[in-house]
CSV table of C-alpha atoms and ligand atoms in Angstrom, one decimal:
chain,number,residue,atom,x,y,z
A,115,UNK,CA,32.3,21.8,22.9
A,116,UNK,CA,33.9,24.2,20.4
A,117,UNK,CA,31.6,23.2,17.6
A,118,UNK,CA,28.6,24.6,19.3
A,119,UNK,CA,30.0,28.1,19.1
A,120,UNK,CA,31.4,27.3,15.6
A,121,UNK,CA,27.8,26.5,14.4
A,122,UNK,CA,26.9,30.0,15.8
A,123,UNK,CA,24.8,28.6,18.6
A,124,UNK,CA,24.6,29.0,22.4
A,125,UNK,CA,24.8,25.8,24.5
A,126,UNK,CA,21.0,26.2,25.3
A,127,UNK,CA,20.0,26.5,21.7
A,128,UNK,CA,22.1,23.5,20.7
A,129,UNK,CA,20.8,21.4,23.6
A,130,UNK,CA,17.2,22.1,22.5
A,131,UNK,CA,17.8,20.3,19.2
A,132,UNK,CA,20.6,17.9,20.2
A,133,UNK,CA,18.3,14.9,20.5
A,134,UNK,CA,17.2,15.2,16.9
A,135,UNK,CA,20.7,14.1,15.8
A,136,UNK,CA,20.9,10.5,14.8
A,137,UNK,CA,23.9,8.3,15.8
A,138,UNK,CA,25.8,6.3,13.2
A,139,UNK,CA,29.2,4.8,12.8
A,140,UNK,CA,31.7,5.0,10.0
A,141,UNK,CA,34.3,2.2,10.1
A,142,UNK,CA,33.8,1.9,13.8
A,143,UNK,CA,33.9,5.7,14.4
A,144,UNK,CA,30.8,7.2,16.0
A,145,UNK,CA,29.2,10.4,14.7
A,146,UNK,CA,25.9,12.2,14.7
A,147,UNK,CA,23.9,13.8,11.9
A,148,UNK,CA,20.8,15.8,11.4
A,149,UNK,CA,18.7,14.6,8.5
A,150,UNK,CA,16.1,17.4,8.5
A,151,UNK,CA,16.8,21.0,9.5
A,152,UNK,CA,15.9,21.8,13.0
A,153,UNK,CA,15.6,25.3,14.3
A,154,UNK,CA,18.8,27.1,13.5
A,155,UNK,CA,20.7,24.0,12.4
A,156,UNK,CA,20.5,23.2,8.7
A,157,UNK,CA,19.7,19.7,7.4
A,158,UNK,CA,22.8,17.5,6.8
A,159,UNK,CA,24.8,18.9,9.7
A,160,UNK,CA,27.1,16.3,11.1
A,161,UNK,CA,29.2,16.1,14.3
A,162,UNK,CA,32.2,13.9,14.6
A,163,UNK,CA,34.5,14.1,17.6
A,164,UNK,CA,35.1,17.8,18.3
A,165,UNK,CA,34.2,18.9,14.8
A,166,UNK,CA,30.9,19.9,13.2
A,167,UNK,CA,30.3,19.9,9.4
A,168,UNK,CA,27.5,22.3,8.6
A,169,UNK,CA,24.7,21.2,6.2
A,170,UNK,CA,24.9,22.6,2.7
A,171,UNK,CA,22.3,25.4,2.2
A,172,UNK,CA,19.2,24.9,0.1
A,173,UNK,CA,19.5,27.0,-3.1
A,174,UNK,CA,16.5,29.1,-4.1
A,175,UNK,CA,15.2,28.8,-7.6
A,176,UNK,CA,14.0,31.5,-10.0
A,177,UNK,CA,11.4,30.6,-12.6
A,178,UNK,CA,12.4,33.6,-14.9
A,179,UNK,CA,16.0,34.5,-15.5
A,180,UNK,CA,15.9,38.2,-16.2
A,181,UNK,CA,13.5,39.4,-13.4
A,182,UNK,CA,15.0,36.8,-11.1
A,183,UNK,CA,18.6,38.0,-11.2
A,184,UNK,CA,17.5,41.7,-11.0
A,185,UNK,CA,15.6,41.0,-7.9
A,186,UNK,CA,18.1,38.7,-6.3
A,187,UNK,CA,21.5,40.3,-7.0
A,188,UNK,CA,22.4,43.9,-6.3
A,189,UNK,CA,25.5,43.8,-8.5
A,190,UNK,CA,27.4,41.6,-10.9
A,191,UNK,CA,27.2,37.8,-10.3
A,192,UNK,CA,28.9,34.8,-11.7
A,193,UNK,CA,27.2,31.8,-13.4
A,194,UNK,CA,28.4,28.2,-13.3
A,195,UNK,CA,27.0,25.0,-14.6
A,196,UNK,CA,24.6,23.2,-12.3
A,197,UNK,CA,25.7,19.5,-12.4
A,198,UNK,CA,23.2,16.8,-11.9
A,199,UNK,CA,24.5,14.2,-9.4
A,200,UNK,CA,24.6,14.2,-5.6
A,201,UNK,CA,25.8,16.8,-3.2
A,202,UNK,CA,29.0,15.9,-1.3
A,203,UNK,CA,30.9,17.7,1.4
A,204,UNK,CA,34.5,16.7,2.0
A,205,UNK,CA,36.1,17.5,5.3
A,206,UNK,CA,39.2,16.2,7.1
A,207,UNK,CA,38.6,15.3,10.7
A,208,UNK,CA,41.7,13.2,11.3
A,209,UNK,CA,41.0,11.5,8.0
A,210,UNK,CA,39.3,12.6,4.8
A,211,UNK,CA,35.5,12.0,4.9
A,212,UNK,CA,32.8,12.3,2.3
A,213,UNK,CA,29.4,13.5,3.6
A,214,UNK,CA,26.2,13.2,1.5
A,215,UNK,CA,23.4,15.7,1.7
A,216,UNK,CA,21.8,14.3,4.8
A,217,UNK,CA,25.1,14.3,6.7
A,218,UNK,CA,25.9,10.7,6.6
A,219,UNK,CA,29.4,9.6,5.8
A,220,UNK,CA,29.2,7.5,2.7
A,221,UNK,CA,32.0,4.9,2.6
A,222,UNK,CA,31.8,4.7,-1.2
A,223,UNK,CA,31.9,8.4,-1.7
A,224,UNK,CA,34.8,8.7,0.9
A,225,UNK,CA,36.8,6.1,-1.0
A,226,UNK,CA,36.2,7.7,-4.4
A,227,UNK,CA,37.3,11.1,-3.1
A,228,UNK,CA,40.4,9.6,-1.4
A,229,UNK,CA,41.3,7.7,-4.5
A,230,UNK,CA,40.7,10.2,-7.2
A,231,UNK,CA,41.9,13.4,-5.5
A,232,UNK,CA,45.0,14.2,-3.5
A,233,UNK,CA,43.4,16.4,-0.9
A,234,UNK,CA,45.9,16.3,2.0
A,235,UNK,CA,47.9,19.4,0.7
A,236,UNK,CA,44.6,21.3,0.5
A,237,UNK,CA,43.5,20.4,4.0
A,238,UNK,CA,47.0,21.0,5.4
A,239,UNK,CA,46.7,24.6,4.2
A,240,UNK,CA,43.0,24.9,5.1
A,241,UNK,CA,42.3,22.4,7.9
A,242,UNK,CA,38.8,23.8,8.8
A,243,UNK,CA,37.5,24.0,5.3
A,244,UNK,CA,34.8,21.9,3.8
A,245,UNK,CA,35.0,21.3,0.1
A,246,UNK,CA,31.6,21.1,-1.5
A,247,UNK,CA,30.9,19.6,-4.8
A,248,UNK,CA,28.7,17.3,-7.0
A,249,UNK,CA,29.5,13.7,-7.6
A,250,UNK,CA,28.5,12.9,-11.2
A,251,UNK,CA,28.7,10.1,-13.7
A,252,UNK,CA,27.0,6.9,-14.8
A,253,UNK,CA,28.5,4.6,-12.1
A,254,UNK,CA,26.8,6.2,-9.2
A,255,UNK,CA,24.9,4.7,-6.3
A,256,UNK,CA,22.4,7.6,-5.8
A,257,UNK,CA,21.7,9.5,-9.0
A,258,UNK,CA,22.5,8.5,-12.5
A,259,UNK,CA,23.0,11.0,-15.2
A,260,UNK,CA,25.4,10.6,-18.1
A,261,UNK,CA,28.2,13.1,-18.6
A,262,UNK,CA,30.4,12.4,-21.6
A,263,UNK,CA,33.4,13.7,-19.7
A,264,UNK,CA,33.0,11.2,-16.9
A,265,UNK,CA,33.5,7.4,-17.4
A,266,UNK,CA,32.6,6.2,-14.0
A,267,UNK,CA,32.1,8.7,-11.3
A,268,UNK,CA,33.9,12.0,-10.5
A,269,UNK,CA,33.8,14.9,-8.0
A,270,UNK,CA,33.5,18.5,-9.2
A,271,UNK,CA,33.9,21.2,-6.6
A,272,UNK,CA,31.5,24.3,-6.5
A,273,UNK,CA,32.2,25.8,-3.1
A,274,UNK,CA,34.7,26.0,-0.2
A,275,UNK,CA,33.3,27.0,3.2
A,276,UNK,CA,34.3,27.0,6.8
A,277,UNK,CA,33.1,23.7,7.9
A,278,UNK,CA,31.3,24.9,11.1
A,279,UNK,CA,30.1,28.4,10.3
A,280,UNK,CA,29.4,27.6,6.6
A,281,UNK,CA,31.0,30.9,5.7
A,282,UNK,CA,32.0,30.6,2.0
A,283,UNK,CA,35.3,31.9,0.4
A,284,UNK,CA,34.7,34.1,-2.6
A,285,UNK,CA,34.0,32.5,-5.9
A,286,UNK,CA,37.4,33.8,-7.3
A,287,UNK,CA,39.3,32.4,-4.2
A,288,UNK,CA,37.6,29.1,-4.6
A,289,UNK,CA,38.4,28.9,-8.3
A,290,UNK,CA,42.1,29.7,-7.5
A,291,UNK,CA,42.3,27.3,-4.7
A,292,UNK,CA,40.8,24.4,-6.7
A,293,UNK,CA,43.3,25.2,-9.5
A,294,UNK,CA,46.2,25.3,-7.1
A,295,UNK,CA,45.3,22.0,-5.5
A,296,UNK,CA,44.3,20.3,-8.7
A,297,UNK,CA,40.6,19.8,-7.7
A,298,UNK,CA,38.2,19.6,-10.7
A,299,UNK,CA,35.4,22.2,-10.6
A,300,UNK,CA,32.0,22.8,-12.1
A,301,UNK,CA,32.4,24.7,-15.4
A,302,UNK,CA,32.2,28.4,-15.0
A,303,UNK,CA,30.6,30.8,-17.5
A,304,UNK,CA,32.2,34.0,-16.1
A,305,UNK,CA,30.7,37.2,-14.7
A,306,UNK,CA,27.5,39.0,-15.7
A,307,UNK,CA,25.7,42.1,-14.8
A,308,UNK,CA,22.0,42.1,-14.1
A,309,UNK,CA,21.5,43.7,-17.5
A,310,UNK,CA,23.3,41.0,-19.4
A,311,UNK,CA,20.7,38.3,-19.2
A,312,UNK,CA,20.6,38.0,-23.0
A,313,UNK,CA,24.1,36.4,-23.0
A,314,UNK,CA,23.1,34.3,-20.0
A,315,UNK,CA,20.1,33.1,-22.0
A,316,UNK,CA,22.5,32.0,-24.7
A,317,UNK,CA,24.4,30.0,-22.1
A,318,UNK,CA,21.2,28.3,-21.0
A,319,UNK,CA,20.2,27.6,-24.6
A,320,UNK,CA,23.5,25.9,-25.2
A,321,UNK,CA,23.1,23.8,-22.1
A,322,UNK,CA,19.6,23.0,-23.2
A,323,UNK,CA,20.7,21.6,-26.5
A,324,UNK,CA,23.3,19.5,-24.7
A,325,UNK,CA,20.7,18.1,-22.3
A,326,UNK,CA,22.5,19.6,-19.3
A,327,UNK,CA,20.8,20.5,-16.1
A,328,UNK,CA,21.1,24.3,-15.7
A,329,UNK,CA,23.1,27.0,-14.0
A,330,UNK,CA,23.8,28.3,-10.5
A,331,UNK,CA,24.4,32.0,-10.2
A,332,UNK,CA,26.4,33.3,-7.3
A,333,UNK,CA,27.3,36.7,-5.8
A,334,UNK,CA,31.1,37.1,-6.1
A,335,UNK,CA,31.4,36.8,-2.3
A,336,UNK,CA,29.8,33.3,-2.6
A,337,UNK,CA,27.0,34.2,-0.2
A,338,UNK,CA,24.0,34.4,-2.4
A,339,UNK,CA,23.1,31.5,-4.7
A,340,UNK,CA,20.3,31.2,-7.2
A,341,UNK,CA,19.5,28.3,-9.5
A,342,UNK,CA,17.7,28.0,-12.8
A,343,UNK,CA,17.2,24.8,-14.7
A,344,UNK,CA,16.8,23.9,-18.4
A,345,UNK,CA,13.6,22.4,-19.8
A,346,UNK,CA,15.7,19.3,-20.6
A,347,UNK,CA,16.2,18.9,-16.9
A,348,UNK,CA,12.6,19.7,-16.0
A,349,UNK,CA,11.4,17.1,-18.5
A,350,UNK,CA,14.0,14.6,-17.5
A,351,UNK,CA,12.8,15.0,-13.9
A,352,UNK,CA,9.3,14.3,-15.0
A,353,UNK,CA,10.3,11.1,-16.9
A,354,UNK,CA,12.0,9.9,-13.7
A,355,UNK,CA,9.1,10.9,-11.4
A,356,UNK,CA,6.5,9.3,-13.6
A,357,UNK,CA,8.3,6.0,-13.9
A,358,UNK,CA,7.5,5.7,-10.1
A,359,UNK,CA,4.3,7.7,-10.1
A,360,UNK,CA,3.0,6.8,-6.6
A,361,UNK,CA,6.4,7.5,-5.1
A,362,UNK,CA,7.2,10.8,-6.8
A,363,UNK,CA,4.4,11.8,-9.2
A,364,UNK,CA,2.4,14.2,-7.2
A,365,UNK,CA,5.0,16.6,-5.9
A,366,UNK,CA,6.9,16.3,-9.1
A,367,UNK,CA,4.3,17.3,-11.6
A,368,UNK,CA,3.2,20.8,-10.5
A,369,UNK,CA,6.5,22.6,-9.9
A,370,UNK,CA,7.9,21.2,-13.2
A,371,UNK,CA,4.9,22.3,-15.2
A,372,UNK,CA,5.2,25.7,-13.6
A,373,UNK,CA,8.9,25.9,-14.7
A,374,UNK,CA,8.0,24.9,-18.3
A,375,UNK,CA,5.2,27.5,-18.5
A,376,UNK,CA,7.4,30.3,-17.3
A,377,UNK,CA,10.2,29.1,-19.6
A,378,UNK,CA,7.9,29.1,-22.6
A,379,UNK,CA,6.8,32.6,-21.8
A,380,UNK,CA,10.3,33.9,-21.1
A,381,UNK,CA,11.8,32.6,-24.3
A,382,UNK,CA,8.8,33.8,-26.3
A,383,UNK,CA,7.6,30.4,-27.7
A,384,UNK,CA,5.4,31.0,-30.7
A,385,UNK,CA,2.4,28.8,-31.4
A,386,UNK,CA,4.4,26.0,-33.0
A,387,UNK,CA,7.0,26.1,-30.2
A,388,UNK,CA,4.3,25.8,-27.5
A,389,UNK,CA,2.8,22.9,-29.3
A,390,UNK,CA,6.1,21.2,-29.5
A,391,UNK,CA,6.9,21.9,-25.8
A,392,UNK,CA,3.4,20.7,-24.8
A,393,UNK,CA,3.9,17.5,-26.8
A,394,UNK,CA,7.3,16.9,-25.1
A,395,UNK,CA,5.9,17.6,-21.7
A,396,UNK,CA,3.0,15.2,-22.3
A,397,UNK,CA,5.4,12.5,-23.4
A,398,UNK,CA,7.6,13.1,-20.4
A,399,UNK,CA,4.6,12.4,-18.1
A,400,UNK,CA,2.7,9.7,-20.0
A,401,UNK,CA,5.3,7.5,-21.6
A,402,UNK,CA,7.1,6.4,-18.4
A,403,UNK,CA,3.8,6.1,-16.6
A,404,UNK,CA,2.3,3.7,-19.2
A,405,UNK,CA,5.6,1.8,-19.4
A,406,UNK,CA,5.5,1.3,-15.7
A,407,UNK,CA,1.9,0.1,-15.8
A,408,UNK,CA,3.0,-2.5,-18.4
A,409,UNK,CA,5.9,-3.6,-16.3
A,410,UNK,CA,3.6,-4.3,-13.4
A,411,UNK,CA,1.0,-5.9,-15.6
A,412,UNK,CA,3.7,-8.4,-16.7
A,413,UNK,CA,4.4,-9.3,-13.1
A,414,UNK,CA,7.5,-7.0,-12.7
A,415,UNK,CA,8.5,-4.8,-9.8
A,416,UNK,CA,9.4,-1.2,-10.5
A,417,UNK,CA,13.0,-0.5,-9.8
A,418,UNK,CA,15.9,1.7,-10.5
A,419,UNK,CA,19.2,0.3,-11.4
A,420,UNK,CA,22.6,1.6,-10.3
A,421,UNK,CA,26.0,0.3,-11.2
A,422,UNK,CA,29.0,1.0,-9.0
A,423,UNK,CA,32.7,0.1,-9.4
A,424,UNK,CA,35.4,-0.2,-6.8
A,425,UNK,CA,37.3,-2.1,-4.2
A,426,UNK,CA,35.3,-5.2,-3.2
A,427,UNK,CA,35.4,-4.3,0.5
A,428,UNK,CA,34.2,-0.7,-0.2
A,429,UNK,CA,31.3,-2.1,-2.3
A,430,UNK,CA,30.3,-4.3,0.7
A,431,UNK,CA,30.5,-1.2,2.9
A,432,UNK,CA,28.3,0.7,0.5
A,433,UNK,CA,25.6,-2.1,0.6
A,434,UNK,CA,25.7,-2.1,4.3
A,435,UNK,CA,25.4,1.7,4.3
A,436,UNK,CA,22.4,1.7,2.0
A,437,UNK,CA,20.8,-0.9,4.2
A,438,UNK,CA,21.4,1.2,7.3
A,439,UNK,CA,19.6,4.0,5.5
A,440,UNK,CA,16.6,1.8,5.2
A,441,UNK,CA,16.9,1.2,1.5
A,442,UNK,CA,16.0,-2.2,0.1
A,443,UNK,CA,18.2,-3.1,-2.7
A,444,UNK,CA,18.5,-6.2,-4.9
A,445,UNK,CA,21.7,-7.4,-6.4
A,446,UNK,CA,21.3,-7.8,-10.2
A,447,UNK,CA,24.9,-8.7,-11.1
A,448,UNK,CA,28.2,-8.8,-9.2
A,449,UNK,CA,31.5,-9.6,-10.7
A,450,UNK,CA,35.1,-9.0,-9.6
A,451,UNK,CA,37.8,-8.6,-12.2
A,452,UNK,CA,41.4,-7.8,-11.4
A,453,UNK,CA,40.6,-6.8,-7.9
A,454,UNK,CA,37.8,-4.4,-9.0
A,455,UNK,CA,34.2,-5.2,-8.4
A,456,UNK,CA,31.4,-4.1,-10.7
A,457,UNK,CA,28.0,-4.4,-9.0
A,458,UNK,CA,24.6,-3.6,-10.3
A,459,UNK,CA,21.8,-3.3,-7.8
A,460,UNK,CA,18.3,-2.1,-8.0
A,461,UNK,CA,16.3,0.0,-5.7
A,462,UNK,CA,12.7,-1.2,-5.4
A,463,UNK,CA,9.7,1.1,-5.7
A,464,UNK,CA,7.1,-0.9,-3.7
A,465,UNK,CA,4.5,1.8,-3.3
A,466,UNK,CA,4.2,2.5,-7.0
A,467,UNK,CA,4.3,-1.2,-7.9
A,468,UNK,CA,1.6,-2.1,-5.3
A,469,UNK,CA,-0.6,0.8,-6.2
A,470,UNK,CA,-0.5,0.1,-9.9
A,471,UNK,CA,-1.1,-3.6,-9.2
A,472,UNK,CA,-4.2,-2.7,-7.1
A,473,UNK,CA,-5.6,-0.4,-9.8
A,474,UNK,CA,-5.0,-3.0,-12.5
A,475,UNK,CA,-7.0,-5.3,-10.3
A,476,UNK,CA,-9.9,-2.9,-10.4
A,477,UNK,CA,-9.5,-1.2,-7.1
A,478,UNK,CA,-11.4,2.1,-7.1
A,479,UNK,CA,-9.3,5.3,-7.1
A,480,UNK,CA,-10.3,8.0,-4.6
A,481,UNK,CA,-9.8,11.4,-6.0
B,629,ATP,P1,18.3,21.6,-2.3
B,629,ATP,O1,18.7,23.0,-2.8
B,629,ATP,O2,17.5,21.8,-1.0
B,629,ATP,O3,19.4,20.7,-2.2
B,629,ATP,P2,17.4,19.9,-4.4
B,629,ATP,O4,17.9,18.6,-3.8
B,629,ATP,O5,16.2,19.9,-5.2
B,629,ATP,O6,17.3,21.0,-3.3
B,629,ATP,P3,18.9,20.8,-6.6
B,629,ATP,O7,17.7,21.3,-7.3
B,629,ATP,O8,19.7,19.7,-7.2
B,629,ATP,O9,18.7,20.4,-5.1
B,629,ATP,O10,19.8,22.1,-6.5
B,629,ATP,C1,20.8,22.4,-5.5
B,629,ATP,C2,22.0,21.5,-5.7
B,629,ATP,O11,22.6,21.7,-6.9
B,629,ATP,C3,23.1,21.8,-4.7
B,629,ATP,O12,22.8,21.2,-3.4
B,629,ATP,C4,24.3,21.1,-5.3
B,629,ATP,O13,24.4,19.7,-4.9
B,629,ATP,C5,23.9,21.1,-6.8
B,629,ATP,N1,24.9,21.8,-7.7
B,629,ATP,C6,25.3,21.3,-8.8
B,629,ATP,N2,26.1,22.2,-9.4
B,629,ATP,C7,26.3,23.2,-8.6
B,629,ATP,C8,27.0,24.5,-8.6
B,629,ATP,N3,27.8,24.8,-9.7
B,629,ATP,N4,26.9,25.3,-7.6
B,629,ATP,C9,26.1,25.0,-6.5
B,629,ATP,N5,25.4,23.9,-6.4
B,629,ATP,C10,25.5,23.0,-7.4
B,630,MG,MG1,20.6,18.1,-7.9
């Protein structure tokens, strides 16, 4: 099969991991995907017919901007906004398909991409490309973060790669291609040298005041990526994690405290600023946690609500897709108006609900 060589593997190396791929179907079409990275194959790699779509690489993070860029880049780099939604790769294998991070083809994502973008001209010119981007906005089945510029849900490109090798086009080429083909992109902040971190700090400070997630810095050839997040994002993550403390709390808390500590140091917080940051950090941890305890005390189940809008059939496909991923969702409201369906479902957090319930009942806690 051609895709084996395309992925940069020999037949033997591919065969050694082939059985880790999981089989699924998308509208009756069979495909395989790899949820977790295995040997040389990155997580999220999918194989459909004779094509493979390589998983999107994991982006390293720096805790300090100045020393981080000096160490990571050997020349000028560009900075772009890091958008907070879910990662999508769009490829055309006979038809346009939207892959989520783990390599499944999401029917809802596919339909949003097909309806909101006219991608055939792009894929006619670049048939083996994969268009990578973030799907953001409030009406989103996976992550919900408000963006004033997005009413429902929207795709913003940040990368174009060869779908099998994962080789990126340069940042400049991608920005041009997206402009030519009318594909919205993540906002760019331009180019910086490693000695210009002061201006980059201003960019981060501005994102911070607007409650935005952060930046991704890239070498101009698109090969090296480095991320840095604002404390608004770090604290927002904590609020989220501690609303479901026994599902997320533990692995959430340490890295995010670390980020805040380095951020406080790097921006030179004085005594008052540290007190304020400490206060905010404490609130981000304790408030959602106590709120969740109260919800369970009152007999409630901890859950996260998502609203999605679209064609009634696509919404059914989405529910089936979530079910096939092992998610248990409850439908909160479901209405169809003028052929458009607006559905709110909740994802249940059983482990956090049950643990809190047990501790409220006096069960001892083993430390
Ligand atoms: P991983 O890097 O393994 O995906 P993660 O799930 O914690 O870890 P994030 O912390 O969200 O990921 O950071 C990486 C993700 O940021 C990318 O996978 C991509 O979906 C998203 N992202 C948003 N904006 C950009 C951008 N401008 N350039 C690159 N990636 C971006
Ligand atoms: Mg993200």
